[in-house]
Coordinates of C-alpha atoms in Angstrom, one line a residue:
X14 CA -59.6 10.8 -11.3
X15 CA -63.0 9.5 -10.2
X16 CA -63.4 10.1 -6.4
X17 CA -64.8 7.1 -4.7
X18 CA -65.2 8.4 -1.1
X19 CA -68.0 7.9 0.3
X20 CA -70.2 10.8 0.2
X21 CA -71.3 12.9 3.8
X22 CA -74.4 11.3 5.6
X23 CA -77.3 13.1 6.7
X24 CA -78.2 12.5 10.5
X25 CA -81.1 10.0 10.8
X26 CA -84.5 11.0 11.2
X27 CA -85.6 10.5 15.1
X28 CA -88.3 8.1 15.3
X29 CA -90.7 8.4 18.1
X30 CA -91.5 4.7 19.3
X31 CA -89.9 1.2 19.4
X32 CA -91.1 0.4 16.2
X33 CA -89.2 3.1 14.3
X34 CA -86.1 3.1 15.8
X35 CA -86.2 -0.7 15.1
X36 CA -86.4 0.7 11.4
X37 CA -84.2 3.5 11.8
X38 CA -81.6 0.7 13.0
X39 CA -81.8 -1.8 10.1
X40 CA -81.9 1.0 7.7
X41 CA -78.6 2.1 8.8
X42 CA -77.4 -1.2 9.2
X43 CA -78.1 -1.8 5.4
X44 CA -76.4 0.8 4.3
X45 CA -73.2 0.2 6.2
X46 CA -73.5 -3.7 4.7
X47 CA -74.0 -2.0 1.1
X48 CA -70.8 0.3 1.8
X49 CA -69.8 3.4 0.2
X50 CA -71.5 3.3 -3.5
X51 CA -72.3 0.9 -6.0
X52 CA -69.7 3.2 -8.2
X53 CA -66.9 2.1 -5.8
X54 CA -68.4 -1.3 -5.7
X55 CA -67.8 -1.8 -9.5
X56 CA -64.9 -0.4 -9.5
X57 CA -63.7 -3.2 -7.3
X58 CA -64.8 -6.0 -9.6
X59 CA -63.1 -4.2 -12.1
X60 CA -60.1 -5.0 -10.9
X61 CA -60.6 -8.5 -10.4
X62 CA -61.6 -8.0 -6.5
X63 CA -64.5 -9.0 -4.2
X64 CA -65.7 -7.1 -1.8
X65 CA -65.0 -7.3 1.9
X66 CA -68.2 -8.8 3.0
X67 CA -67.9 -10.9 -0.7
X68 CA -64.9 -12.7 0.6
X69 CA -65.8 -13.3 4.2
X70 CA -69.0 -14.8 2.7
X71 CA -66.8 -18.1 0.5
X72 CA -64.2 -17.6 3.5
X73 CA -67.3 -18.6 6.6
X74 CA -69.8 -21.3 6.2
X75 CA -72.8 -20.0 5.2
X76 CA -75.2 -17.7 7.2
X77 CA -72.4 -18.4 10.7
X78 CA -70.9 -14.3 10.3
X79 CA -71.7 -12.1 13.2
X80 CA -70.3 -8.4 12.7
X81 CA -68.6 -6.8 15.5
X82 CA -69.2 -2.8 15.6
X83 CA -70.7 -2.0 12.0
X84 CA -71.6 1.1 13.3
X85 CA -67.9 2.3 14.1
X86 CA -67.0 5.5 12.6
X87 CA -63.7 7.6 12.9
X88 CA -63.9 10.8 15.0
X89 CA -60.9 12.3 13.1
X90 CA -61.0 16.1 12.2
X91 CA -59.0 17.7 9.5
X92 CA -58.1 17.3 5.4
X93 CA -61.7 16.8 5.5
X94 CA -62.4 13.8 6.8
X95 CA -64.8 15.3 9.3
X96 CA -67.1 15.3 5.9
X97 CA -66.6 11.8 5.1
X98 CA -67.4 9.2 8.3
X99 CA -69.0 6.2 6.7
X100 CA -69.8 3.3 8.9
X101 CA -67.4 0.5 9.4
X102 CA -64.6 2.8 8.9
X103 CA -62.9 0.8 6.2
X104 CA -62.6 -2.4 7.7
X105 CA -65.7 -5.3 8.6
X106 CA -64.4 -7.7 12.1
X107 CA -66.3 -10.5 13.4
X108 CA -66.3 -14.3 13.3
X109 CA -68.2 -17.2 12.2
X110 CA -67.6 -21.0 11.5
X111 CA -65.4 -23.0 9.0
X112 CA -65.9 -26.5 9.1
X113 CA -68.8 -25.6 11.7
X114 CA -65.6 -24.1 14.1
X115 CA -65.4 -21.1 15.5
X116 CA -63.1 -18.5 13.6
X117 CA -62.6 -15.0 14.0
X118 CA -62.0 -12.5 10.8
X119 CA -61.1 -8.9 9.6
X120 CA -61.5 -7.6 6.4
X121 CA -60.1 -4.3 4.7
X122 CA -62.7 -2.7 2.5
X123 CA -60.8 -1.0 -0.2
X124 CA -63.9 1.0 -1.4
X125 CA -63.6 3.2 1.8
X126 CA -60.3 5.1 2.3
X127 CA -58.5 2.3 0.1
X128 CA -58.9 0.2 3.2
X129 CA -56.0 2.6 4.6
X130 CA -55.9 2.3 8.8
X131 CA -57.2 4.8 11.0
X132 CA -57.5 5.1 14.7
X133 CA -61.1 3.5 14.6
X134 CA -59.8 1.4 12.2
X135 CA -57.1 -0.3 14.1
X136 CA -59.2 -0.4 17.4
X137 CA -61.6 -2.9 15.5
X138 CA -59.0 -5.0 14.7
X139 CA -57.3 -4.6 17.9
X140 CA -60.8 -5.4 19.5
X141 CA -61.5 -8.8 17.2
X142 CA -57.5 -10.2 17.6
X143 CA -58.3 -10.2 21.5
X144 CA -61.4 -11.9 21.2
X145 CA -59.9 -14.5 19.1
X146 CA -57.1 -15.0 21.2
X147 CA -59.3 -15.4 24.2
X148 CA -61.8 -17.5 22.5
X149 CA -58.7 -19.5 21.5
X150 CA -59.9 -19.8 17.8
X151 CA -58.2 -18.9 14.8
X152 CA -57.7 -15.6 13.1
X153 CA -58.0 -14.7 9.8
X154 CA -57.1 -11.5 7.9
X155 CA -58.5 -10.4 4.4
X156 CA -55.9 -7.8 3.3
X157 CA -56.8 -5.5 0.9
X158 CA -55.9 -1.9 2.2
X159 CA -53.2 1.2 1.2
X160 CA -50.9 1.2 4.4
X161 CA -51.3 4.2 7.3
X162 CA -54.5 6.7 7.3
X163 CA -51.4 9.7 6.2
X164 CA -54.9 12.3 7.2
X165 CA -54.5 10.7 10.7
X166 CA -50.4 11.0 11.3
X167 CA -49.1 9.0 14.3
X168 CA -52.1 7.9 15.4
X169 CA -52.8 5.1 12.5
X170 CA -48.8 4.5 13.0
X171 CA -49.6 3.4 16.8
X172 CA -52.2 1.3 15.3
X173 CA -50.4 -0.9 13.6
X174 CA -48.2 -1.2 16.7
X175 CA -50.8 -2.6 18.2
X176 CA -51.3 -5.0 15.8
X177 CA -48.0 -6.4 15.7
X178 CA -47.9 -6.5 19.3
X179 CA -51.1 -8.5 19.5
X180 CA -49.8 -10.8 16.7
X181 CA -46.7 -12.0 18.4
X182 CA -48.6 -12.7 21.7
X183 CA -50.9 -15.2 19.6
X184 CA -48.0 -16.2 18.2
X185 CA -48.1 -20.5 18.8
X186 CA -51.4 -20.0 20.9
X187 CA -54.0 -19.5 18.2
X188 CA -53.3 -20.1 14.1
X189 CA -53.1 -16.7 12.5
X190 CA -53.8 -16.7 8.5
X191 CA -52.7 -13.7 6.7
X192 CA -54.6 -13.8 2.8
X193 CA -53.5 -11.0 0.6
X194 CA -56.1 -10.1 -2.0
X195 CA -54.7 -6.6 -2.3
X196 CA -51.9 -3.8 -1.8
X197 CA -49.5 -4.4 1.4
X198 CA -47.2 -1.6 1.8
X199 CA -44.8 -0.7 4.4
X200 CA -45.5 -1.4 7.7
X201 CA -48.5 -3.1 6.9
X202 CA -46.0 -6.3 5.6
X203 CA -44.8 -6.8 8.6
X204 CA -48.1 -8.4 10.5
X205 CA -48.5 -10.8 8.0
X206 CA -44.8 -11.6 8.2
X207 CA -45.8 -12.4 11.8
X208 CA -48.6 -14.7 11.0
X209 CA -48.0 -18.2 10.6
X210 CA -49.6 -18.6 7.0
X211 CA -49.6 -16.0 4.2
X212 CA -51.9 -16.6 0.8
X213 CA -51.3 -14.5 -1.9
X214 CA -53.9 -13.9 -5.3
X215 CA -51.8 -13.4 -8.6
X216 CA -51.7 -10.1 -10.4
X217 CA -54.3 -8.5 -7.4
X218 CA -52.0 -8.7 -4.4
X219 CA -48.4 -7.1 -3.7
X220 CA -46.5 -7.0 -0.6
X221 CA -43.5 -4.2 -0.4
X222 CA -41.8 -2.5 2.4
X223 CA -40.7 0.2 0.0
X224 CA -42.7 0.9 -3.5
X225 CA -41.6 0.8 -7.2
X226 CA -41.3 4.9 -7.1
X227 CA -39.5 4.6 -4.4
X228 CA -36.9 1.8 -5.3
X229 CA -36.4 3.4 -8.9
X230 CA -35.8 6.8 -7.5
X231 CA -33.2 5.4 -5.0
X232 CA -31.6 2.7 -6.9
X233 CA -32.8 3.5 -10.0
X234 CA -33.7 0.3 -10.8
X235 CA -37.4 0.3 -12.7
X236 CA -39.7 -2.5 -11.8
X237 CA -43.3 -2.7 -11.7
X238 CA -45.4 -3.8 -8.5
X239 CA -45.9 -7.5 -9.4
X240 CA -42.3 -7.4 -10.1
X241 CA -41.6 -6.4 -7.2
X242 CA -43.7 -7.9 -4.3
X243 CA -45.9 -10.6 -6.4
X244 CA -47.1 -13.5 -5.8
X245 CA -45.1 -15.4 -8.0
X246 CA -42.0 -13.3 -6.8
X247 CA -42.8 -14.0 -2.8
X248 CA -43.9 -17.5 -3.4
X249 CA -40.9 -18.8 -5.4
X250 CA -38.2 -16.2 -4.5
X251 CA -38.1 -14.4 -0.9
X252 CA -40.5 -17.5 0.8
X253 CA -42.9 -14.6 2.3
X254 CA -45.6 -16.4 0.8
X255 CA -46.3 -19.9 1.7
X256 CA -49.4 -20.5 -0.6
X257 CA -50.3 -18.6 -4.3
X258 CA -53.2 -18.9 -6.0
X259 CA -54.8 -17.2 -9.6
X260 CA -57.7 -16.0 -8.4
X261 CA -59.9 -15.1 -4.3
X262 CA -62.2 -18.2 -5.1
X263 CA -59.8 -21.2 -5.1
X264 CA -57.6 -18.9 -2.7
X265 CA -60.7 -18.5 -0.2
X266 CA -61.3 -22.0 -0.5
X267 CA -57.7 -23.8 0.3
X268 CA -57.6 -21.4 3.2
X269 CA -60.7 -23.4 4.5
X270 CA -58.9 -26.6 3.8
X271 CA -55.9 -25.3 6.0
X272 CA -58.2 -24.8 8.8
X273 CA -59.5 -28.2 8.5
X274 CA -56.1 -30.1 8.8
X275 CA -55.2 -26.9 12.3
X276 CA -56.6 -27.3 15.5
X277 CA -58.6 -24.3 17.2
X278 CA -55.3 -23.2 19.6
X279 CA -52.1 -25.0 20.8
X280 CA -54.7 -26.4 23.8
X281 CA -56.0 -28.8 21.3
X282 CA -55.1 -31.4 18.8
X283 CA -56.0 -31.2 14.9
X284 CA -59.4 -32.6 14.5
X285 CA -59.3 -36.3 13.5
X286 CA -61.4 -37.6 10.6
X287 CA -62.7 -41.1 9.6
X288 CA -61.0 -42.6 6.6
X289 CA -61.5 -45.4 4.7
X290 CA -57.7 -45.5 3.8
X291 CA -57.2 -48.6 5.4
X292 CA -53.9 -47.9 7.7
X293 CA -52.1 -51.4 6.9
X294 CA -52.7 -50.8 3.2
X295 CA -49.2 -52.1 1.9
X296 CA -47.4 -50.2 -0.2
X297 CA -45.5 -52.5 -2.9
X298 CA -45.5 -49.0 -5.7
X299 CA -42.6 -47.5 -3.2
X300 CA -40.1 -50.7 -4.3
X301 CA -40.1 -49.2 -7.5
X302 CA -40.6 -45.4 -6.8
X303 CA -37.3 -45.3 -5.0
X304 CA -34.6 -46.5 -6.7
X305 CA -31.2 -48.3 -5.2
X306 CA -29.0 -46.4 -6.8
X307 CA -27.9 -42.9 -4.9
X308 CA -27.4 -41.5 -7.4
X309 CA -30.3 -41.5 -9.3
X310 CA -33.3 -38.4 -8.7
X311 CA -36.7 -39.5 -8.1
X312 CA -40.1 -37.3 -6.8
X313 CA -40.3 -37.7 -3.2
X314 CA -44.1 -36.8 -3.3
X315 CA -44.9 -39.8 -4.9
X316 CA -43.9 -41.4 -2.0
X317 CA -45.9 -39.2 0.3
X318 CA -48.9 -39.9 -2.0
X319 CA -48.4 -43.7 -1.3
X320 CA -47.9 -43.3 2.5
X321 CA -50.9 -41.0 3.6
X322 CA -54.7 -41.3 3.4
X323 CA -56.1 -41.1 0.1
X324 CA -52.9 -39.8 -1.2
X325 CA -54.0 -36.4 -0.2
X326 CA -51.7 -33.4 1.0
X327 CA -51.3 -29.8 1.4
X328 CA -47.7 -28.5 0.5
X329 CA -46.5 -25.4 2.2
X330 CA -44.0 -23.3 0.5
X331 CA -43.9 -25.5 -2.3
X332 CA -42.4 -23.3 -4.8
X333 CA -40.1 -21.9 -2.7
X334 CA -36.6 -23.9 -1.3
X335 CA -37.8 -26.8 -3.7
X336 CA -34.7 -29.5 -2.4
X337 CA -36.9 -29.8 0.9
X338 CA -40.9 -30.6 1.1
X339 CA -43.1 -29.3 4.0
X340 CA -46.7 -30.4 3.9
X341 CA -49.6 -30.9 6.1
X342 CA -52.0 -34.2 5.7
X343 CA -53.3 -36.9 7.6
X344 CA -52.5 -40.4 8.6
X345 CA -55.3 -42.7 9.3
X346 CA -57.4 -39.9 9.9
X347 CA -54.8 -37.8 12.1
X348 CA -53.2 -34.9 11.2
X349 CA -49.7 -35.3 10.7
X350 CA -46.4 -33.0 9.4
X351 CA -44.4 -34.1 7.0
X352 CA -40.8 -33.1 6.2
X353 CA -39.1 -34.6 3.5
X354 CA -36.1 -34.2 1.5
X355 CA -36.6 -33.4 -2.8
X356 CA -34.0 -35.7 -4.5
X357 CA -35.2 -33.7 -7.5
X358 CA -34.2 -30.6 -6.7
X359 CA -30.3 -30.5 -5.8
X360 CA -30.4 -33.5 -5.3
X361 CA -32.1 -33.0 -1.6
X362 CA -28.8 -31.5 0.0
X363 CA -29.9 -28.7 2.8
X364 CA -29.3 -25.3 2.0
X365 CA -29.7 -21.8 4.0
X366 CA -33.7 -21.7 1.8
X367 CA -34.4 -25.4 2.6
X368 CA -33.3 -25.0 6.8
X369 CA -35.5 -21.9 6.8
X370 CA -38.1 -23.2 5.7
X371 CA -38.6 -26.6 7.3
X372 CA -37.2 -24.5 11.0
X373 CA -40.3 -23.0 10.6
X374 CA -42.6 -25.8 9.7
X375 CA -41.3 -27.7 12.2
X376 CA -42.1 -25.3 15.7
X377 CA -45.4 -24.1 13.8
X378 CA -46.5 -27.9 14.3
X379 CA -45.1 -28.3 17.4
X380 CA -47.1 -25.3 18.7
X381 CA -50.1 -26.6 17.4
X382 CA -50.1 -30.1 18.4
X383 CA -49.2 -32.1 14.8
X384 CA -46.9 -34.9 15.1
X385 CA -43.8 -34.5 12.6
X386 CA -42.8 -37.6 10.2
X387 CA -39.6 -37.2 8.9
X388 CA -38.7 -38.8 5.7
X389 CA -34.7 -38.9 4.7
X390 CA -32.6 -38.7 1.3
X391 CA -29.9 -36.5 2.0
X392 CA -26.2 -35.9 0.8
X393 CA -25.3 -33.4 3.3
X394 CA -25.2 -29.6 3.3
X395 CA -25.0 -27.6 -0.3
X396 CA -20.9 -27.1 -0.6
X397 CA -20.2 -23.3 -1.8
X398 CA -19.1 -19.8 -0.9
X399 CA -22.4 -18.4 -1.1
X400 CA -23.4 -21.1 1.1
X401 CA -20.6 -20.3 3.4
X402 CA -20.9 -16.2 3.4
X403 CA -24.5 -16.5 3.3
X404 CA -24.8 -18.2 7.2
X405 CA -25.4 -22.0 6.6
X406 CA -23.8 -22.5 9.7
X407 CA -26.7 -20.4 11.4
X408 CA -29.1 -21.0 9.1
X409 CA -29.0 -25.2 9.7
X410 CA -29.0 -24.3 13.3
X411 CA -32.1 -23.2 12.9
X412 CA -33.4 -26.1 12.1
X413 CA -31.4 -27.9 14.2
X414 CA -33.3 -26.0 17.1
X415 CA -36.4 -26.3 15.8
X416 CA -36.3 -30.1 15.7
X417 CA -34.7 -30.2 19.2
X418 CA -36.8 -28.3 20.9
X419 CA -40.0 -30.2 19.4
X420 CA -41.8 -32.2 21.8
X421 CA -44.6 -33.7 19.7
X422 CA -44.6 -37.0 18.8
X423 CA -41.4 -37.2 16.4
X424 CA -40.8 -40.4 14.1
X425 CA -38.2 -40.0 11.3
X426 CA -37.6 -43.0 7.9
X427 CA -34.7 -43.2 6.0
X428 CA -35.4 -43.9 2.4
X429 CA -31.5 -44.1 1.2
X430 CA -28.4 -41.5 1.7
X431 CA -28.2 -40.0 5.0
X432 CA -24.8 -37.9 5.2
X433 CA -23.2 -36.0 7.8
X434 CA -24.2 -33.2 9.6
X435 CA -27.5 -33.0 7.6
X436 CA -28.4 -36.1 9.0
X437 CA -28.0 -35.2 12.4
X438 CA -30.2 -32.3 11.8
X439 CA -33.2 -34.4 9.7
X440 CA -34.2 -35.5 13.2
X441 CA -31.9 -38.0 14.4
X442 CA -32.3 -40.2 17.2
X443 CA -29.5 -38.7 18.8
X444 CA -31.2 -35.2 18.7
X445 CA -34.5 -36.3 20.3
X446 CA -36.6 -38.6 17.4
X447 CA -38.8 -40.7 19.4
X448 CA -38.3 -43.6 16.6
X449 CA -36.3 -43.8 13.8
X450 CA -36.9 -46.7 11.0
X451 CA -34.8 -47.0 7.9
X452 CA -35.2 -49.0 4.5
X453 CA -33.0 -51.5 3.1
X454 CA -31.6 -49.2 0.7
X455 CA -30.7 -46.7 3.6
X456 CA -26.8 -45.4 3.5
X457 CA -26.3 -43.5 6.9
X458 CA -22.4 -42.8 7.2
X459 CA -20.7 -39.9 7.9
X460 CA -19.8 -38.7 3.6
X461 CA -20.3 -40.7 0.8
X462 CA -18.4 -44.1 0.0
X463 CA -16.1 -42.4 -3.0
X464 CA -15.4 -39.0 -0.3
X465 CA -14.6 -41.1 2.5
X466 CA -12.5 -43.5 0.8
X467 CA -10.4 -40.3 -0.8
X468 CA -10.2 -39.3 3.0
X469 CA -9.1 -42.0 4.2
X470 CA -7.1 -44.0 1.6
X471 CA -5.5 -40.8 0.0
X472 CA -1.7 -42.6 0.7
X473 CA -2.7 -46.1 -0.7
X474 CA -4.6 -44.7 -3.6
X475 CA -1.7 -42.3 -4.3
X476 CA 0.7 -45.3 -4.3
X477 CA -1.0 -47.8 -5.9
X478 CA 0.2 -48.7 -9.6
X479 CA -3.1 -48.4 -10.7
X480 CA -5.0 -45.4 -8.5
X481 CA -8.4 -45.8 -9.6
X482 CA -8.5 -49.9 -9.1
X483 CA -7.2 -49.0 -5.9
X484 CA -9.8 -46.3 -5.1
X485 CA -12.8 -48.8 -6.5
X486 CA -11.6 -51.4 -4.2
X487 CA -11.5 -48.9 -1.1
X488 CA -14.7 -47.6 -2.0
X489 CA -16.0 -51.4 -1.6
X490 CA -14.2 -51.9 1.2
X491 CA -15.8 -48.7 3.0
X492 CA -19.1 -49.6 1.8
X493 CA -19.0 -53.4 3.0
X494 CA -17.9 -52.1 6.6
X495 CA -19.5 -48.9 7.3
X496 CA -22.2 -48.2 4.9
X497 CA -24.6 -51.5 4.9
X498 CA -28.2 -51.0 5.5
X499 CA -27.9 -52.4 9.2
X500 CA -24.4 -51.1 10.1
X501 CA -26.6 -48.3 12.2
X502 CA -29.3 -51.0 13.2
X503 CA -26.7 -53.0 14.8
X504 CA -25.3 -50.0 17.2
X505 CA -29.5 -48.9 17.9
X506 CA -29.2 -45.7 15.8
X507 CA -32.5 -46.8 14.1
X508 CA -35.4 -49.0 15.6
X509 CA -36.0 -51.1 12.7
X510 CA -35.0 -51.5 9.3
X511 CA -38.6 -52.0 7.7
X512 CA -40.0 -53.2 4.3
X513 CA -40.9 -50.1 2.4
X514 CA -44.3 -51.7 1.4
X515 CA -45.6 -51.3 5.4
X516 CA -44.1 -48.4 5.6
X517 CA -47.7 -46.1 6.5
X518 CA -48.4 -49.2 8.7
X519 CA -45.4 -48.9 10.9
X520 CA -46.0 -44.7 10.7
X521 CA -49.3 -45.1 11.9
X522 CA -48.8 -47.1 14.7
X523 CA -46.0 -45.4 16.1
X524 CA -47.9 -42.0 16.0
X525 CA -50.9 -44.0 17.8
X526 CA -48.7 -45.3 20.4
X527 CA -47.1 -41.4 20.9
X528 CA -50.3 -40.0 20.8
X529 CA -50.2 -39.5 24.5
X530 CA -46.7 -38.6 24.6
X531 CA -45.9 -36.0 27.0
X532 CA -42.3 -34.1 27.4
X533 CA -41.6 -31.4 29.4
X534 CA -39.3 -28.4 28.9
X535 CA -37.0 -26.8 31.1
X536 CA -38.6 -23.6 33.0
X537 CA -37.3 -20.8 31.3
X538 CA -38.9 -17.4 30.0
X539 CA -37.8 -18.6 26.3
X540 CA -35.3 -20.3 24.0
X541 CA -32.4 -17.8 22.2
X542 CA -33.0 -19.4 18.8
X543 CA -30.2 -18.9 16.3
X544 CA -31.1 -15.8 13.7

């Protein structure tokens, strides 16, 4: 195997005056910013990978990074690392601009100790986490390293410790990004599990608590690393992964486009743009997009497209828990949240996936300041003993909660069904929605017409000469009392029952008007949210 460890350094040379010790400096400078070898540099790019200081370059506007402590270096003895102390000590920390605002970084270098942490290691990171979080500006990790320094022991365990700990107190105070453009075993997985966003490369990145040797010889199931921890397999399948991408360019790149649409900490709003989306454009394409008929699928975000600026948004999660849409975009040149049930997927119904997924989205933009929009199609809660064994109760509680305990401006639209239980969780007026507006096709009831007509009809239908003219005729009947679009109008369970075609008008209003919204919370240490 080719050994890519850095080779020992000789002691500088003692200059005698100003003038060499000003070279003496840059010369050691230079070679910690060339790192270990141009061997271990290649080797890199073989596999597809930048560098450290490669990705922090398309990550920061240009020329904005300042390095903090280049010059670190482990003072760990033993298994010979006391022969190999390169400079940086595996990982480059310090911040720069996106966008021209201020953002703080850390980088694994892979090409020195596989990027594993050390004591040194972790202090740096330790060091450039608290200067983020008091700065309040965002923090964003490059991942590319091989888990615990094992030549160090406990120490590089404690480490990590102290990352997690640091992580959890920025938690809703500053956005934390966690991009994976490497291995993430163990331990390590757990601080990006912390983090509010998590990017992942194809083929290049994995994330595992325990490895394929591992699971084979304990299971012996056989799986390779993709297979198991991917970025196909966390973005579609466990939801670890909120964004994937084929290659560190386009990855780098969409991370800077997240930043745009965050503010700096939950001090602060999202940074407002000027558009020139005109905010009463009508939108007559949504008469058609939706259709009448319940039962009948349609893409929800074409509807999105037709309601923000320039029909421009960034999904989160969006191959994971497919029956629900999360997404970040802006409204007239504000940020906004967006939550939105996928009639094309299941039919929109909420499932244990689907309430994880929007709980989350929902208190990430209520800790950073982005009103929610809320846009309804749902039949209720997905039927089934899985469902059931698996904690949908819990799970839809979660999002319950979440939507509760918002306190940003909140403003929900229902397109058409709007059943039960899940529309008391989809932001309800009863559960806190500061305005709620509905379309003429809306059908807020309790179940279905046919359901609730088999409920409460069973006798007559049973007795009837002809049960399924009787059942039509109770279905009618249910419909033309309960289930008209202004049934909930009437009682002030919505605000308005709107033309579709001004629906971005009405939006954008109302989140101008609750732009200076204010709500208060009861003093407490913290909520007990349901697990």
């Amino acid at each position: 195997m080719t050994d890519l460890s850095p080779a020992p350094e000789a002691a500088p040379v003692a200059a005698t005056d100003a003038r060499g010790r000003t070279a003496e400096l840059h010369a050691i400078r230079e070679q910690a910013r060339r790192g270990p070898s141009e061997r271990a540099t290649e080797a890199q790019h073989a596999k597809g990978k930048l560098t450290a200081r490669e990705r922090i370059a398309l990550l920061l506007d240009e020329g904005t990074f300042r390095e903090v402590e280049p010059l670190r270096r482990h003072r760990a003895t033993g298994f010979g690392l006391e022969a190999k102390r390169p400079h940086t000590d595996g990982v480059v920390t310090g911040w720069g601009t996106v966008h021209g605002r201020t953002v703080f970084v850390y980088a694994h270098d892979f090409r020195i100790f596989g990027g594993a942490l050390g004591e040194a290691h972790a202090t740096k990171i330790h060091k450039i986490m608290d200067m983020a979080i008091a700065a309040g500006a965002p923090l964003v990790s490059l991942n590319d390293g091989a888990g615990a320094r094992i030549q160090e022991g406990v120490s590089a365990l404690a480490g990590y410790g102290g990352i997690f700990q640091r992580n959890t107190r920025a938690s809703g105070v500053i956005p934390q990004i966690s991009v994976m453009l490497g291995p993430c075993a163990g331990g390590a997985a757990y601080s990006p599990a912390l983090t509010d966003f998590v990017f992942m490369v194809r083929d290049t990145s994995q994330m595992f608590i325990t490895g394929p040797d591992v699971v084979k010889a304990v299971t012996g199931e056989d799986i390779t690393q993709n297979g198991l921890g991917g970025a196909d397999v966390h973005a579609g399948t466990s939801g670890v992964s909120h964004f994937a991408y084929d290659d560190e360019e386009t990855c780098l790149e969409e991370v800077r486009y997240l930043l745009s649409l965050l503010p700096q900490n939950n001090r602060e709003n999202p940074p407002t743009v000027v558009t020139e989306d005109p905010a009463d454009r009508r939108g007559d394409s949504l008469l058609d997009l939706v259709p009448a008929d319940g039962n009948r699928p349609y893409d929800m975000r074409k509807v999105i497209e037709e309601l923000v600026d320039d029909g421009e948004f960034l999904e989160v999660h969006e191959r994971w828990a497919e029956n629900i849409i999360c997404a970040l975009t802006r409204m007239d040149g504000q940020v906004v949240g967006i939550v939105a049930n996928q009639p094309q997927s299941l039919a929109g119904v909420l499932d244990i996936h689907s309430s994880e997924k929007a709980a989350r989205f929902v208190q990430m933009c209520d800790a950073f300041n982005i009103p929610i929009v809320t846009l309804l199609d749902v039949p209720g809660f997905l039927p089934g003993v899985d469902q059931e064994h698996g904690g949908i109760i819990r799970h839809g509680a979660k999002l319950l909660y979440a939507y509760c305990n918002a306190t940003v401006p909140r403003v929900s639209v229902v397109l058409r069904k709007a059943y039960g239980g899940a529309y008391i969780v989809m932001d309800s007026q009863s559960i806190g929605a500061d305005l709620t507006y509905a379309w003429p096709t809306n059908e807020i009831a309790v179940m279905g017409a046919e359901g609730a007509a088999g409920v409460i009809f069973r006798r007559q239908i049973a007795e009837a000469d002809d049960p399924e003219a009787m059942r039509a005729h109770m279905v009618k009947e249910y419909k033309t009392e309960l289930m008209h679009p202004y049934y909930a109008a009437e009682r002030g369970l919505v605000d308005d029952v709107i033309d579709p075609a001004e629906t971005r008008e009405v939006l954008i209003r109302s989140l101008a008007m609750l732009r200076t919204k204010h709500a208060d919370l009861p003093s407490r240490k913290h909520g007990n949210p349901p697990q």
